Coordinates of C-alpha atoms in Angstrom, one line a residue:
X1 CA -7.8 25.3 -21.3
X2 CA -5.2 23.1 -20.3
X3 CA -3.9 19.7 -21.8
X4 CA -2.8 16.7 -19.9
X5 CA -0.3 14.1 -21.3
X6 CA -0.7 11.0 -19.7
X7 CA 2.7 9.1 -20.1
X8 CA 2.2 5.4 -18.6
X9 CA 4.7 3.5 -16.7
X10 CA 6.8 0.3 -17.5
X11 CA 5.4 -2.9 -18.4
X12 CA 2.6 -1.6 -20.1
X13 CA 1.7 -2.5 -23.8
X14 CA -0.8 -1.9 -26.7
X15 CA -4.4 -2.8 -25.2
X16 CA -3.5 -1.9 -21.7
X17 CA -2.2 1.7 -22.1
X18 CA -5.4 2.5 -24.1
X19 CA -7.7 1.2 -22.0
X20 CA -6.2 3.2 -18.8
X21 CA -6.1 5.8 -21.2
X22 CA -10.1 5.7 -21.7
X23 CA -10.1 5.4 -17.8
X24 CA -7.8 9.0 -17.5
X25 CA -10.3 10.0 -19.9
X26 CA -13.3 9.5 -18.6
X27 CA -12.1 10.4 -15.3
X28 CA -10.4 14.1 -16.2
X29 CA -13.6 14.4 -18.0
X30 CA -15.3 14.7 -14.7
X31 CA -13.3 17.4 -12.9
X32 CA -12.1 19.2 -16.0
X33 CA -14.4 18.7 -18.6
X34 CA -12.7 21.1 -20.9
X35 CA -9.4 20.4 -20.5
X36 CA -8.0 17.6 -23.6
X37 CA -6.6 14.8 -22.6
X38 CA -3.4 13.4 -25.4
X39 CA -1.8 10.0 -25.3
X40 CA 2.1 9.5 -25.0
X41 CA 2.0 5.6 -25.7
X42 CA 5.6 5.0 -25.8
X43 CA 6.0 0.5 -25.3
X44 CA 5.7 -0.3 -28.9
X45 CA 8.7 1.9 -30.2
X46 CA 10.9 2.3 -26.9
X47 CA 9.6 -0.5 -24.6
X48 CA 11.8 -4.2 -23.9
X49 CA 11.1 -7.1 -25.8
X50 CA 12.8 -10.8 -26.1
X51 CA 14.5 -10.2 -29.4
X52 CA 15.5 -13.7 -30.1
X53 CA 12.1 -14.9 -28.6
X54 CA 13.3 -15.9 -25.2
X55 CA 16.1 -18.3 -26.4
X56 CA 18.1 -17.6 -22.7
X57 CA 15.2 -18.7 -20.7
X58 CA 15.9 -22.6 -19.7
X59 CA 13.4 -24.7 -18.3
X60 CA 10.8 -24.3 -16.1
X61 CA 10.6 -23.6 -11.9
X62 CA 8.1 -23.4 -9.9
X63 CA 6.7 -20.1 -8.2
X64 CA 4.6 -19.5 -5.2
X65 CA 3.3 -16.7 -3.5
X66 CA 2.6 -15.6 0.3
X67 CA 0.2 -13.1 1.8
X68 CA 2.0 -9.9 1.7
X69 CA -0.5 -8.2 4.2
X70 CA -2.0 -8.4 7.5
X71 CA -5.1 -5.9 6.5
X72 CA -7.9 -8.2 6.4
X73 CA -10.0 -7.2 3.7
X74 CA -6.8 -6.0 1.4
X75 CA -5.5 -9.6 2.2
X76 CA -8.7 -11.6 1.2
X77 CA -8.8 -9.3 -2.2
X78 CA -4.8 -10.4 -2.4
X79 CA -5.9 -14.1 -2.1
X80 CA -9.2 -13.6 -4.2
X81 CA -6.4 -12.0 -6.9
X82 CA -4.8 -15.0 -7.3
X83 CA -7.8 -17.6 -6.9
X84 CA -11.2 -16.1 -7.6
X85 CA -13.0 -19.3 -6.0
X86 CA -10.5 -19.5 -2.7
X87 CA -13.3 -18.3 -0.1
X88 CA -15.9 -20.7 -2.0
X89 CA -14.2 -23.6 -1.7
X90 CA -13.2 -22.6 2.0
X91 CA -17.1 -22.8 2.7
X92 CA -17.5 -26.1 0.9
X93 CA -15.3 -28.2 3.4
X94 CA -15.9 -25.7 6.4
X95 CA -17.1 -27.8 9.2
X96 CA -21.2 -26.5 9.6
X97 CA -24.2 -28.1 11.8
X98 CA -26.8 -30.1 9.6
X99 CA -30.0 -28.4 8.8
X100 CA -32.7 -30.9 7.9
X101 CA -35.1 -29.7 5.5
X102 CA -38.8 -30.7 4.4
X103 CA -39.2 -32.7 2.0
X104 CA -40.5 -30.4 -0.7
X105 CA -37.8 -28.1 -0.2
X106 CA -35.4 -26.7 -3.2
X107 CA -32.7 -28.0 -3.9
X108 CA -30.0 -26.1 -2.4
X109 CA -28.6 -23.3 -4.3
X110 CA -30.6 -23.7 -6.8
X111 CA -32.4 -20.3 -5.9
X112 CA -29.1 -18.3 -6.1
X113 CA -27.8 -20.1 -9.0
X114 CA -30.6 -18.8 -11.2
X115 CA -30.6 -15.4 -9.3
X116 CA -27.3 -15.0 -10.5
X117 CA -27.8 -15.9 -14.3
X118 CA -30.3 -13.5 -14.4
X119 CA -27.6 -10.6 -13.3
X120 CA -27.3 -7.9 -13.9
X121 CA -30.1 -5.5 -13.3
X122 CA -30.1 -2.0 -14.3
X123 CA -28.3 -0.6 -11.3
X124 CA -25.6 -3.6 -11.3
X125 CA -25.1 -2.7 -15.5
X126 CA -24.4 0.4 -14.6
X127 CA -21.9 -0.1 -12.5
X128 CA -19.8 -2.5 -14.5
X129 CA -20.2 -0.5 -17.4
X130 CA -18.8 2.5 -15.4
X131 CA -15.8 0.0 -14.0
X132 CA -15.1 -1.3 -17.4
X133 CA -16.4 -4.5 -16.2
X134 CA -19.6 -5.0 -18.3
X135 CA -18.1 -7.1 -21.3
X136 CA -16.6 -9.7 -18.8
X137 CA -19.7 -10.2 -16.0
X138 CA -21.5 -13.1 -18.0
X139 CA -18.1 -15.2 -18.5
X140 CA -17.3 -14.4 -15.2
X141 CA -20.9 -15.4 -13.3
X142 CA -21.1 -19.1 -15.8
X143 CA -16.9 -20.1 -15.1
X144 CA -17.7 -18.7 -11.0
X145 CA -21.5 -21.2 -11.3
X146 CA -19.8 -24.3 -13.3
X147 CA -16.6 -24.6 -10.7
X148 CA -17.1 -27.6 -8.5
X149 CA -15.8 -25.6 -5.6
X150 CA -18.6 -23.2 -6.0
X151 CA -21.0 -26.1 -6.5
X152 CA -20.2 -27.8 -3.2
X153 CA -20.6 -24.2 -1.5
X154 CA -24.2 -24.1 -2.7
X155 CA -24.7 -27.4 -1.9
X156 CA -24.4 -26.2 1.5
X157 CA -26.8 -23.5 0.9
X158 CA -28.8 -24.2 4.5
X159 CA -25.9 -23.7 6.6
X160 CA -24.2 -21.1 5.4
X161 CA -27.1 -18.2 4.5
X162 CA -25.6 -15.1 3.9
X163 CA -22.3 -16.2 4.4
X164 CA -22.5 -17.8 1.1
X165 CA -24.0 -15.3 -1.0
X166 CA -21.3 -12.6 -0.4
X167 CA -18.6 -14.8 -1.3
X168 CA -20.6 -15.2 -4.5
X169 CA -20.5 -11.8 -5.2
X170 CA -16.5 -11.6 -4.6
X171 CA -15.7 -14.7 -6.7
X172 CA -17.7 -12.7 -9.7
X173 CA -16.0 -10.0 -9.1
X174 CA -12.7 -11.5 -8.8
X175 CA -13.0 -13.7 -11.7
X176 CA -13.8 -10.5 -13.6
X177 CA -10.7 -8.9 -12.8
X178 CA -8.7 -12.0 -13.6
X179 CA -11.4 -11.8 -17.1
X180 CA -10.3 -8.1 -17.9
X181 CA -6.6 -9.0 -17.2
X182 CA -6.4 -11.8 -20.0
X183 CA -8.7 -9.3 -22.2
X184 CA -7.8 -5.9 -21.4
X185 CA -4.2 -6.1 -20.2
X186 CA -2.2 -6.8 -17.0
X187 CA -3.4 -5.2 -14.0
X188 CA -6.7 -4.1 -14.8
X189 CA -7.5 -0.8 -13.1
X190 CA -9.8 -1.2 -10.6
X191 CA -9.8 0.9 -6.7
X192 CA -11.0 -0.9 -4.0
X193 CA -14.3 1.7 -3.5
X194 CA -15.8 0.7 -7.1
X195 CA -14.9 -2.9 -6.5
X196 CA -16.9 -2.5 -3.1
X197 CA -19.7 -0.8 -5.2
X198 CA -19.9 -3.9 -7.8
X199 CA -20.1 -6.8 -5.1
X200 CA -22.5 -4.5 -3.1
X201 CA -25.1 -4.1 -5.4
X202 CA -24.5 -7.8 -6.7
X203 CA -25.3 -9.4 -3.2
X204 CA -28.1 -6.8 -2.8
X205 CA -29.7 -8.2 -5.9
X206 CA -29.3 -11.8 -4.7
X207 CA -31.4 -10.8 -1.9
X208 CA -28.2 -10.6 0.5
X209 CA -27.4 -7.6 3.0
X210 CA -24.2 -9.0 4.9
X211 CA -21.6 -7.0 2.9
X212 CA -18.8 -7.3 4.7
X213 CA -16.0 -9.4 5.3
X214 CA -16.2 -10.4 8.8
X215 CA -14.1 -12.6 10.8
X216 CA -16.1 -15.4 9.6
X217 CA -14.5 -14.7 5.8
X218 CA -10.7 -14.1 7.0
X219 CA -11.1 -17.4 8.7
X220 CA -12.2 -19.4 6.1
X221 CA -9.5 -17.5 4.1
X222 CA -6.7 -18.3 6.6
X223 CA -7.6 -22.1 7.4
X224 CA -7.8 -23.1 3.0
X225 CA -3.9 -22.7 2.7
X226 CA -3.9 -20.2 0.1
X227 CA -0.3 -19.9 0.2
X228 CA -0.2 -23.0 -1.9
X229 CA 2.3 -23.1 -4.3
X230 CA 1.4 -22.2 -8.1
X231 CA 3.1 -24.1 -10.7
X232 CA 3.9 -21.2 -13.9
X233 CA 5.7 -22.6 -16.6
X234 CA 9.6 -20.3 -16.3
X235 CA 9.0 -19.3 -20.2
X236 CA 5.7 -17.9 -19.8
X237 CA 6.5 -15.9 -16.4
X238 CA 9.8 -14.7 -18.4
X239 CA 7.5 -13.6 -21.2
X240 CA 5.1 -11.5 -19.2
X241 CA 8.0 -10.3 -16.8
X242 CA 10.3 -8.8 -19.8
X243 CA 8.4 -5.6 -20.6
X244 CA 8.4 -5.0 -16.9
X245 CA 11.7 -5.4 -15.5
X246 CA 13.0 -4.8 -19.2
X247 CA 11.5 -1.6 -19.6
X248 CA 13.3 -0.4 -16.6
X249 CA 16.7 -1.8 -17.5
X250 CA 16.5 -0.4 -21.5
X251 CA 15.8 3.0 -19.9
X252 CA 18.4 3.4 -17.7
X253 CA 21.0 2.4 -20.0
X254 CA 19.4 3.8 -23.3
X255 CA 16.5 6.3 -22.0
X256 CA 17.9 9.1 -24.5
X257 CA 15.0 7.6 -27.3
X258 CA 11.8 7.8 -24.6
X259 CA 12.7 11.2 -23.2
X260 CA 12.9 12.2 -27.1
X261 CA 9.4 10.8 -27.6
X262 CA 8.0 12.4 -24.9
X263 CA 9.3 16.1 -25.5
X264 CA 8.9 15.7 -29.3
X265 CA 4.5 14.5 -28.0
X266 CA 5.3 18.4 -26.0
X267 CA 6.3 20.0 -28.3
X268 CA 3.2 18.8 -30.8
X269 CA 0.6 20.4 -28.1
X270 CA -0.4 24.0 -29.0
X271 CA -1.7 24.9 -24.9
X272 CA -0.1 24.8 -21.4
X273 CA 0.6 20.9 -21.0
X274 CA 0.4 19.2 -17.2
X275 CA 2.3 16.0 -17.3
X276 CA 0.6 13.2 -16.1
X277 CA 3.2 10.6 -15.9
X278 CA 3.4 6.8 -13.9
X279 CA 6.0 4.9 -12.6
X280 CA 9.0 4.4 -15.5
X281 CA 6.8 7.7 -17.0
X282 CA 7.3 9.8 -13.9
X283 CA 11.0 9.2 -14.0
X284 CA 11.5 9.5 -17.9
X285 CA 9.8 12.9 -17.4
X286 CA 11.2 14.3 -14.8
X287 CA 15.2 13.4 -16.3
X288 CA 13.4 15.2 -19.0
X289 CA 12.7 18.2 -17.5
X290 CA 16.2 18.1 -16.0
X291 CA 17.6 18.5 -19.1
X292 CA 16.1 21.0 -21.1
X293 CA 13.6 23.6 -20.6
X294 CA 10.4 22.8 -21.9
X295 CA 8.5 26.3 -21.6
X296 CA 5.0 24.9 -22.5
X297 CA 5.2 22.5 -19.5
X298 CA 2.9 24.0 -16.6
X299 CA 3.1 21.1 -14.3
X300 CA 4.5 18.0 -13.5
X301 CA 2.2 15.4 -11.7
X302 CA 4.1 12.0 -11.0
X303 CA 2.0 9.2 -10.1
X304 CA 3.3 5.8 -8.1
X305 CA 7.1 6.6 -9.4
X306 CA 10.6 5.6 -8.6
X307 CA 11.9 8.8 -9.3
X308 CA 12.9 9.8 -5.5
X309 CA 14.2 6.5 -4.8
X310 CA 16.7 6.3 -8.1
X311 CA 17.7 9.9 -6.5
X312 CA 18.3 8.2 -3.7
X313 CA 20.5 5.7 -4.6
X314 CA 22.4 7.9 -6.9
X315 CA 21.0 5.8 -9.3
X316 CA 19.1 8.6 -11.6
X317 CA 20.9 9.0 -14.4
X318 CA 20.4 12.7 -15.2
X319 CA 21.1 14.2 -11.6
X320 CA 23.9 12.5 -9.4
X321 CA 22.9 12.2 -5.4
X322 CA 23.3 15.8 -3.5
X323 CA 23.1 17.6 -7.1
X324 CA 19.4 20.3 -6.6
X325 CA 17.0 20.2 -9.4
X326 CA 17.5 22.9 -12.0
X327 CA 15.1 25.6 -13.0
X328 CA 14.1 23.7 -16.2
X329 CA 12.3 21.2 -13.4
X330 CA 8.4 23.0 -13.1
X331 CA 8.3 24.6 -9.8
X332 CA 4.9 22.8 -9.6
X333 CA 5.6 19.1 -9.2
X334 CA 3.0 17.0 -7.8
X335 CA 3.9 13.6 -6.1
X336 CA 1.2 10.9 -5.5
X337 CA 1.6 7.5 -3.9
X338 CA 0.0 4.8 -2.1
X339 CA 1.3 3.1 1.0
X340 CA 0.1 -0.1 -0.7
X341 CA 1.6 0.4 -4.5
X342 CA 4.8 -1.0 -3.2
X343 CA 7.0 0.9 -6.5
X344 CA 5.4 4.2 -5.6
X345 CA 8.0 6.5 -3.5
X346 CA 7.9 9.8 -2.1
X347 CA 10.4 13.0 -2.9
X348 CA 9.8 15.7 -0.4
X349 CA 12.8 13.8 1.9
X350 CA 15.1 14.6 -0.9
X351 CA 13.5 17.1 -3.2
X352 CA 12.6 19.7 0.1
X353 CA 10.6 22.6 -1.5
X354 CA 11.0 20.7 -4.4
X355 CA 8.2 18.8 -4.6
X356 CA 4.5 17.9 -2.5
X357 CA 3.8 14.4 -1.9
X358 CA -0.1 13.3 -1.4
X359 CA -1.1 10.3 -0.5
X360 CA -4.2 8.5 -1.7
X361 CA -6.0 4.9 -0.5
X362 CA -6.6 3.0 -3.7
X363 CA -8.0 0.1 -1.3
X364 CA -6.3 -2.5 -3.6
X365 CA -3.6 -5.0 -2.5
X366 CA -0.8 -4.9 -4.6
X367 CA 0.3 -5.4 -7.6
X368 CA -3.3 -3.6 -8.6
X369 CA -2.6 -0.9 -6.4
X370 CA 0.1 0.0 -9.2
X371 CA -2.7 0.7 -11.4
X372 CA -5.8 1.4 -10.0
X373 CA -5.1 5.2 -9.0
X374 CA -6.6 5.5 -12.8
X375 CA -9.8 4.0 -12.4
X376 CA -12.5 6.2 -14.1
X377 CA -14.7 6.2 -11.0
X378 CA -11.7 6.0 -8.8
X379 CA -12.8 9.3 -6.7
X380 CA -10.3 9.3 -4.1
X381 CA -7.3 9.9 -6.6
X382 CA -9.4 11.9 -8.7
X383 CA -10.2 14.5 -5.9
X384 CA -6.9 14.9 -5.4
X385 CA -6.2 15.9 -8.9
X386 CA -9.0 18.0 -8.9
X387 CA -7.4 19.8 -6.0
X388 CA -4.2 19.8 -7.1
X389 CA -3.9 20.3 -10.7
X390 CA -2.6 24.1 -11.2

């Protein structure tokens, strides 16, 4: 038996680490179910905060955002990201014929609304139970049903048929991702696969069967401006931006305290330890391992990491550009990125024989691509562990 230490990445505090935690659980559960999985929660004692409660941050500016991709389906999941009801309120002014209906006709809408309250069935629980998503779905279907946008969508009922009930299913979805953010942490984990999986089976129990995006969607998408500007308060994006760009500056110039923490969490485990370490993790532990020989250590698995790219730059503090890896480093180091986690690098260009790169598909735009390689039902990164863990 063999013990991973997951060691999380930069940013990441309290509620969030142990809830991706549960996910690396629950996921290493179901390719090594006896291997022991231990926690290296290091944000509370070596992590950035505002230490005189933000007292340089002046004012406030506004921010706005752009679509960063030209994938279609990635880039409606970007846009649903940021505004859960975006493709509703597209169908509610999108120019439609007029269907004239009998007299004794429903309302319109009406049908699906109370469809949806009655969500989820069995199948549907299951699956946001498994994603994590289950305490959030009932906020999420009542604030995605009481938004005028998605009013005037149903409204429209007639004209838009399936159309309409799939972009249902998204907004839900979307709005409990935005839900499990607020509740959960930053960045919930979610892979695009088990996000699929959820809106699937909701539109299949609203009596739908279009599932997929179609050009019909990434027009709507296109033609409702969602590169609008977002007014954010400067004090409240400072606040949520200092453990992440702070974590990153306090290690590089004081990192000695987190590569302590780590080897001391080692040092505490009584089998062979694989490392399991994201992002600001992967590069805390690898300097690590440059240092000192840590003989229990059996492998080193880095996961969406800056490491290569701080190599690159000459910018790693504990190995100077053109310097090789010492012996200490485990001959087994694992590298895994995705093309779309935009702070996730690769080594073999500057580590040859060093290190092996794999890449995986979360299917999730970014910033979520940064942290849904640890989704528990996340099977496309979890294969690859299984494959690859020594």
């Amino acid at each position: 038996m063999k013990t991973i230490l997951f060691v999380h990445g930069t940013g990441v505090r309290d509620n969030a680490y142990w809830n991706t935690f549960r996910h690396v659980c629950a996921g290493v559960a179901s390719i090594r179910p006896g291997w022991r999985v231990e926690h290296c929660y290091w944000g509370d004692r070596h992590g950035a905060r505002l230490n005189a409660n933000g007292v340089t941050i002046p004012g406030t500016s506004d921010r706005g955002f752009g679509v960063p991709e030209d994938d279609p389906d990635t880039a409606l999941w970007w846009m649903l990201d940021h505004d859960p009801l975006v493709e509703l309120r597209a169908l509610a002014v999108r120019p439609a014929e007029a269907v004239d209906l009998p007299p004794t006709a429903d309302a319109p809408g009406e049908w699906l609304v109370e469809a949806a309250r009655d969500l989820p069935d069995e199948r549907l629980a299951a699956l946001l139970d498994d994603a994590g998503l289950a305490d959030v779905f009932g906020d999420a279907v009542d604030e995605v049903l009481a938004d005028d946008g998605c009013r005037r969508a149903l409204d429209r009922e007639h004209e838009l048929g399936g159309v309409l009930t799939t972009a249902l299913a998204r907004a839900i979805v979307a709005r409990c991702l935005h839900l499990a953010d607020e509740r959960q942490g930053p960045d919930f984990p979610l892979d695009g696969d088990t996000r699929d999986d959820v809106v699937d089976a909701i539109v299949s129990e609203l009596g739908g069967s279009d599932r997929g995006i179609g050009a019909v969607a990434v027009e709507l998408v296109m033609r409702a401006g969602v590169g609008r500007a977002i007014d954010r308060r400067r004090a409240v994006l400072s606040q949520a931006a200092a453990p992440v760009a702070g974590d990153v500056l306090l290690y590089l110039t004081r990192g000695a305290g987190l590569r302590g923490f780590i080897a001391d969490r080692i040092a505490g485990i009584d089998t062979p330890v694989v490392v399991l370490a994201h992002s600001l993790g992967g590069i805390a532990a690898l300097e690590l391992m440059i240092e000192r020989e840590l003989p229990n250590v059996a492998q080193l698995i880095t996961v969406g990491s800056q490491a290569p790219l701080l190599y690159e730059l000459n910018a790693l503090p504990a190995l100077a550009h053109g310097a090789l890896l010492p012996d200490s480093v485990p001959a087994d180091w694992v590298n895994i990125y995705d093309r779309r986690d935009l702070l996730a690098y690769v080594g073999s260009g500057v580590f040859p024989d060093r290190v092996r790169d794999f890449a995986v598909d979360n299917r999730a735009p970014f910033p979520r691509s940064h942290s849904a390689y640890f989704a528990k039902r996340n099977k496309r990164f979890y294969g690859l562990l299984d494959r690859e863990l020594a």
